[in-house]
PDB file of C-alpha atoms in Angstrom:
ATOM      1  CA  LEU Z  15      11.693  13.890 -14.074  1.00 60.00           C
ATOM      2  CA  LYS Z  16       9.869  14.467 -10.317  1.00 61.00           C
ATOM      3  CA  LYS Z  17       6.165  12.818 -11.315  1.00 61.00           C
ATOM      4  CA  GLU Z  18       8.624   9.667 -12.600  1.00 61.00           C
ATOM      5  CA  LEU Z  19      10.279   9.857  -9.157  1.00 57.00           C
ATOM      6  CA  GLU Z  20       6.844   9.897  -7.257  1.00 62.00           C
ATOM      7  CA  SER Z  21       5.690   7.480  -9.458  1.00 59.00           C
ATOM      8  CA  SER Z  22       8.242   4.591  -8.681  1.00 59.00           C
ATOM      9  CA  GLN Z  23       8.102   5.750  -5.213  1.00 61.00           C
ATOM     10  CA  GLU Z  24       4.608   4.717  -5.303  1.00 60.00           C
ATOM     11  CA  VAL Z  25       5.226   1.631  -6.788  1.00 55.00           C
ATOM     12  CA  MET Z  26       7.608   0.464  -4.667  1.00 57.00           C
ATOM     13  CA  GLY Z  27       5.868   1.263  -2.090  1.00 54.00           C
ATOM     14  CA  SER Z  28       3.095  -0.887  -2.871  1.00 48.00           C
ATOM     15  CA  LEU Z  29       5.433  -3.808  -3.588  1.00 47.00           C
ATOM     16  CA  LYS Z  30       5.840  -6.151  -0.492  1.00 48.00           C
ATOM     17  CA  ILE Z  31       9.806  -6.540  -0.935  1.00 49.00           C
ATOM     18  CA  ASN Z  32      11.000 -10.237   0.021  1.00 50.00           C
ATOM     19  CA  SER Z  33      14.128  -9.384   2.359  1.00 58.00           C
ATOM     20  CA  ASP Z  34      14.359 -12.764   3.312  1.00 79.00           C
ATOM     21  CA  ARG Z  35      15.721 -14.528   0.464  1.00 90.00           C
ATOM     22  CA  ASP Z  36      18.962 -15.950   1.166  1.00 92.00           C
ATOM     23  CA  ALA Z  37      22.126 -14.124  -1.092  1.00 91.00           C
ATOM     24  CA  ALA Z  38      23.911 -17.592  -1.649  1.00 91.00           C
ATOM     25  CA  THR Z  39      20.977 -19.953  -2.897  1.00 94.00           C
ATOM     26  CA  GLY Z  40      17.877 -17.756  -3.695  1.00 94.00           C
ATOM     27  CA  LEU Z  41      16.067 -19.538  -1.424  1.00 96.00           C
ATOM     28  CA  PRO Z  42      13.457 -18.048   1.491  1.00 97.00           C
ATOM     29  CA  GLY Z  43      15.476 -17.899   4.750  1.00 95.00           C
ATOM     30  CA  LYS Z  44      14.792 -19.453   8.375  1.00 94.00           C
ATOM     31  CA  SER Z  45      11.749 -16.817   9.048  1.00 94.00           C
ATOM     32  CA  GLU Z  46       9.804 -18.172   5.979  1.00 96.00           C
ATOM     33  CA  ALA Z  47      10.856 -21.606   7.103  1.00 95.00           C
ATOM     34  CA  ASP Z  48       9.935 -21.502  10.657  1.00 94.00           C
ATOM     35  CA  ARG Z  49       6.396 -19.963   9.356  1.00 95.00           C
ATOM     36  CA  ALA Z  50       5.987 -22.563   7.068  1.00 95.00           C
ATOM     37  CA  ILE Z  51       6.569 -24.854   9.681  1.00 95.00           C
ATOM     38  CA  ARG Z  52       4.344 -23.202  12.195  1.00 93.00           C
ATOM     39  CA  ALA Z  53       1.418 -23.292   9.697  1.00 93.00           C
ATOM     40  CA  ALA Z  54       2.293 -26.959   8.633  1.00 94.00           C
ATOM     41  CA  ILE Z  55       2.289 -28.507  12.054  1.00 91.00           C
ATOM     42  CA  GLU Z  56      -1.327 -27.386  12.542  1.00 89.00           C
ATOM     43  CA  SER Z  57      -2.451 -30.272  10.330  1.00 87.00           C
ATOM     44  CA  PRO Z  58       0.710 -32.340  10.269  1.00 82.00           C
ATOM     45  CA  HIS Z  59      -0.786 -35.410   8.716  1.00 88.00           C
ATOM     46  CA  GLY Z  60       1.582 -36.857   6.110  1.00 92.00           C
ATOM     47  CA  LYS Z  61       3.838 -33.843   6.575  1.00 95.00           C
ATOM     48  CA  PHE Z  62       7.832 -34.116   7.047  1.00 96.00           C
ATOM     49  CA  LEU Z  63      10.967 -32.109   7.330  1.00 96.00           C
ATOM     50  CA  VAL Z  64      14.068 -32.895   5.630  1.00 97.00           C
ATOM     51  CA  VAL Z  65      16.892 -31.261   6.936  1.00 97.00           C
ATOM     52  CA  ALA Z  66      20.474 -31.331   5.335  1.00 96.00           C
ATOM     53  CA  VAL Z  67      23.770 -29.917   6.214  1.00 95.00           C
ATOM     54  CA  CYS Z  68      26.251 -29.450   3.615  1.00 94.00           C
ATOM     55  CA  SER Z  69      29.650 -30.697   4.562  1.00 92.00           C
ATOM     56  CA  ARG Z  70      33.052 -28.457   4.846  1.00 91.00           C
ATOM     57  CA  VAL Z  71      31.143 -25.521   3.947  1.00 92.00           C
ATOM     58  CA  GLN Z  72      33.654 -23.825   7.327  1.00 91.00           C
ATOM     59  CA  ALA Z  73      36.712 -25.313   5.777  1.00 91.00           C
ATOM     60  CA  VAL Z  74      36.172 -24.224   2.042  1.00 93.00           C
ATOM     61  CA  ASN Z  75      35.153 -20.741   3.271  1.00 92.00           C
ATOM     62  CA  ALA Z  76      38.294 -20.438   5.626  1.00 92.00           C
ATOM     63  CA  ARG Z  77      40.379 -22.048   2.542  1.00 92.00           C
ATOM     64  CA  PHE Z  78      39.268 -19.933  -0.832  1.00 92.00           C
ATOM     65  CA  GLY Z  79      36.958 -17.613   0.472  1.00 92.00           C
ATOM     66  CA  TYR Z  80      33.182 -16.923   1.484  1.00 93.00           C
ATOM     67  CA  SER Z  81      32.494 -16.652  -2.346  1.00 92.00           C
ATOM     68  CA  VAL Z  82      33.840 -20.020  -3.087  1.00 94.00           C
ATOM     69  CA  GLY Z  83      31.542 -21.206   0.010  1.00 94.00           C
ATOM     70  CA  ASP Z  84      28.499 -19.583  -1.569  1.00 94.00           C
ATOM     71  CA  ARG Z  85      28.885 -21.525  -4.847  1.00 94.00           C
ATOM     72  CA  VAL Z  86      29.286 -24.608  -3.027  1.00 95.00           C
ATOM     73  CA  LEU Z  87      26.225 -23.878  -1.128  1.00 95.00           C
ATOM     74  CA  GLU Z  88      24.441 -22.602  -4.606  1.00 95.00           C
ATOM     75  CA  ALA Z  89      25.187 -25.971  -5.876  1.00 95.00           C
ATOM     76  CA  PHE Z  90      24.144 -27.864  -2.624  1.00 95.00           C
ATOM     77  CA  ALA Z  91      20.702 -26.258  -3.045  1.00 96.00           C
ATOM     78  CA  GLU Z  92      20.247 -26.270  -6.698  1.00 96.00           C
ATOM     79  CA  HIS Z  93      20.774 -30.482  -6.462  1.00 96.00           C
ATOM     80  CA  PHE Z  94      18.066 -30.493  -3.689  1.00 95.00           C
ATOM     81  CA  LYS Z  95      15.672 -28.577  -5.237  1.00 95.00           C
ATOM     82  CA  LYS Z  96      15.815 -31.215  -8.612  1.00 95.00           C
ATOM     83  CA  GLY Z  97      15.477 -33.979  -5.891  1.00 95.00           C
ATOM     84  CA  LEU Z  98      12.240 -32.664  -4.505  1.00 96.00           C
ATOM     85  CA  SER Z  99       8.837 -32.505  -6.227  1.00 94.00           C
ATOM     86  CA  ALA Z 100       7.559 -29.012  -7.519  1.00 94.00           C
ATOM     87  CA  SER Z 101       5.319 -28.841  -4.623  1.00 94.00           C
ATOM     88  CA  ASP Z 102       7.837 -29.159  -1.977  1.00 96.00           C
ATOM     89  CA  GLN Z 103       9.032 -26.120  -0.266  1.00 97.00           C
ATOM     90  CA  LEU Z 104      12.933 -25.352   0.049  1.00 97.00           C
ATOM     91  CA  PHE Z 105      14.303 -23.020   2.404  1.00 97.00           C
ATOM     92  CA  ARG Z 106      17.618 -21.663   3.974  1.00 96.00           C
ATOM     93  CA  TRP Z 107      17.968 -22.860   7.478  1.00 94.00           C
ATOM     94  CA  GLN Z 108      20.725 -21.269   8.714  1.00 90.00           C
ATOM     95  CA  GLY Z 109      24.958 -21.915   8.262  1.00 90.00           C
ATOM     96  CA  PRO Z 110      25.307 -24.811   5.698  1.00 94.00           C
ATOM     97  CA  ALA Z 111      21.896 -26.097   6.411  1.00 95.00           C
ATOM     98  CA  LEU Z 112      18.860 -26.611   4.143  1.00 96.00           C
ATOM     99  CA  VAL Z 113      15.545 -27.701   5.292  1.00 97.00           C
ATOM    100  CA  ALA Z 114      12.545 -29.209   2.964  1.00 97.00           C
ATOM    101  CA  LEU Z 115       9.004 -29.048   3.868  1.00 97.00           C
ATOM    102  CA  ILE Z 116       7.638 -32.279   1.946  1.00 96.00           C
ATOM    103  CA  GLU Z 117       3.907 -33.739   2.032  1.00 95.00           C
ATOM    104  CA  ARG Z 118       3.860 -37.623   1.198  1.00 95.00           C
ATOM    105  CA  ALA Z 119       1.108 -40.124   1.624  1.00 93.00           C
ATOM    106  CA  GLU Z 120       3.588 -42.683   2.270  1.00 92.00           C
ATOM    107  CA  ARG Z 121       5.289 -43.857   5.380  1.00 93.00           C
ATOM    108  CA  LEU Z 122       8.728 -42.490   7.025  1.00 94.00           C
ATOM    109  CA  GLU Z 123      10.667 -45.466   5.880  1.00 95.00           C
ATOM    110  CA  ARG Z 124       9.522 -45.104   2.207  1.00 95.00           C
ATOM    111  CA  VAL Z 125       9.773 -41.264   2.274  1.00 95.00           C
ATOM    112  CA  ARG Z 126      13.428 -41.539   3.263  1.00 96.00           C
ATOM    113  CA  THR Z 127      14.166 -43.916   0.737  1.00 96.00           C
ATOM    114  CA  GLU Z 128      13.084 -41.420  -1.647  1.00 95.00           C
ATOM    115  CA  ILE Z 129      14.833 -38.262  -0.324  1.00 96.00           C
ATOM    116  CA  ARG Z 130      18.191 -40.763  -0.296  1.00 95.00           C
ATOM    117  CA  GLN Z 131      18.147 -41.771  -3.883  1.00 94.00           C
ATOM    118  CA  PHE Z 132      19.086 -37.714  -4.366  1.00 94.00           C
ATOM    119  CA  ALA Z 133      20.281 -36.769  -0.911  1.00 94.00           C
ATOM    120  CA  ASP Z 134      23.401 -39.193  -0.448  1.00 93.00           C
ATOM    121  CA  ILE Z 135      24.711 -38.612  -3.909  1.00 91.00           C
ATOM    122  CA  ARG Z 136      28.253 -36.814  -3.574  1.00 87.00           C
ATOM    123  CA  LEU Z 137      28.483 -33.845  -5.988  1.00 93.00           C
ATOM    124  CA  ASP Z 138      31.671 -31.883  -7.296  1.00 93.00           C
ATOM    125  CA  LYS Z 139      31.617 -28.556  -8.110  1.00 92.00           C
ATOM    126  CA  THR Z 140      34.804 -26.854  -9.905  1.00 93.00           C
ATOM    127  CA  VAL Z 141      35.538 -23.173  -9.164  1.00 91.00           C
ATOM    128  CA  GLU Z 142      38.209 -20.878 -10.495  1.00 89.00           C
ATOM    129  CA  VAL Z 143      40.467 -19.662  -7.501  1.00 86.00           C
ATOM    130  CA  GLY Z 144      43.354 -17.238  -8.886  1.00 84.00           C
ATOM    131  CA  GLN Z 145      44.953 -18.518 -11.491  1.00 89.00           C
ATOM    132  CA  ARG Z 146      43.664 -22.214 -10.783  1.00 90.00           C
ATOM    133  CA  THR Z 147      40.956 -24.228 -11.173  1.00 93.00           C
ATOM    134  CA  VAL Z 148      39.952 -26.442  -7.871  1.00 91.00           C
ATOM    135  CA  LEU Z 149      37.402 -28.991  -7.567  1.00 94.00           C
ATOM    136  CA  ILE Z 150      35.427 -29.152  -4.676  1.00 94.00           C
ATOM    137  CA  PRO Z 151      33.593 -32.310  -3.303  1.00 94.00           C
ATOM    138  CA  ILE Z 152      30.010 -31.725  -2.282  1.00 94.00           C
ATOM    139  CA  SER Z 153      28.189 -33.989   0.079  1.00 92.00           C
ATOM    140  CA  ALA Z 154      25.668 -33.549   3.517  1.00 93.00           C
ATOM    141  CA  SER Z 155      24.249 -35.067   6.382  1.00 94.00           C
ATOM    142  CA  TRP Z 156      20.536 -35.361   6.392  1.00 96.00           C
ATOM    143  CA  SER Z 157      17.671 -36.612   8.408  1.00 95.00           C
ATOM    144  CA  ILE Z 158      13.727 -36.449   7.782  1.00 96.00           C
ATOM    145  CA  PHE Z 159      11.396 -36.131  10.645  1.00 94.00           C
ATOM    146  CA  PRO Z 160       7.718 -36.477  10.372  1.00 94.00           C
ATOM    147  CA  LEU Z 161       5.888 -33.347  11.592  1.00 93.00           C
ATOM    148  CA  ALA Z 162       4.122 -33.615  14.727  1.00 89.00           C
ATOM    149  CA  PRO Z 163       3.369 -31.081  17.851  1.00 90.00           C
ATOM    150  CA  PRO Z 164       4.511 -30.140  19.642  1.00 92.00           C
ATOM    151  CA  LEU Z 165       6.107 -27.396  18.092  1.00 92.00           C
ATOM    152  CA  ASP Z 166       8.937 -26.580  20.699  1.00 92.00           C
ATOM    153  CA  ALA Z 167      10.100 -30.425  21.104  1.00 92.00           C
ATOM    154  CA  PHE Z 168       9.891 -30.320  17.423  1.00 92.00           C
ATOM    155  CA  MET Z 169      12.117 -27.308  16.888  1.00 93.00           C
ATOM    156  CA  LYS Z 170      14.496 -28.651  19.210  1.00 93.00           C
ATOM    157  CA  GLN Z 171      14.921 -31.685  17.340  1.00 92.00           C
ATOM    158  CA  LEU Z 172      15.881 -29.969  14.519  1.00 92.00           C
ATOM    159  CA  GLU Z 173      18.311 -27.667  16.369  1.00 92.00           C
ATOM    160  CA  ALA Z 174      20.199 -30.460  17.680  1.00 93.00           C
ATOM    161  CA  PHE Z 175      20.241 -32.283  14.378  1.00 94.00           C
ATOM    162  CA  THR Z 176      21.913 -29.270  12.782  1.00 92.00           C
ATOM    163  CA  ALA Z 177      24.275 -28.073  15.704  1.00 91.00           C
ATOM    164  CA  ALA Z 178      25.273 -31.998  15.800  1.00 92.00           C
ATOM    165  CA  GLN Z 179      26.763 -31.313  11.918  1.00 88.00           C
ATOM    166  CA  THR Z 180      28.841 -28.535  13.191  1.00 73.00           C
ATOM    167  CA  PRO Z 181      32.730 -29.331  13.355  1.00 66.00           C
ATOM    168  CA  ARG Z 182      34.129 -28.579  16.869  1.00 57.00           C
ATOM    169  CA  ASP Z 183      36.868 -26.516  15.746  1.00 50.00           C
ATOM    170  CA  TYR Z 184      34.268 -23.720  13.858  1.00 48.00           C
ATOM    171  CA  ALA Z 185      32.226 -23.413  17.116  1.00 44.00           C
TER     172      ALA Z 185
END
């Protein structure tokens, strides 16, 4: 038993444990997104950042609890993941926001049209709350930014958009 325990500890020590996974969505978190953005801004040509903020998550949390809010975020993230291509990188930013780092050869308007095809679709999530079933509509505000230096100005633009989507009564 002692040898097995030592062996397990060696294996666990050699594994890189990724603690930056969001519990609700399973996506890499903000620090991973930050690293990916910093790397991408080194050669930004043809790269875009899509930011999407799930609407009314704070209200769902307040009314039905955080576990229901997490299920709403999970459905939202799955929907976005399905709309993006396999090479795109999706991250949980903070609060009810997701960011996707995408690379496209097309111009901004064409990329915006591509994202709009799935991002503007309103979803419905059915959840069991106590003894009743509740249908929760899921929608988002989103924007797309061409990746461009300087990094600080780009990050301020991203933060300004996400902050503008937060309801004032929950700030």
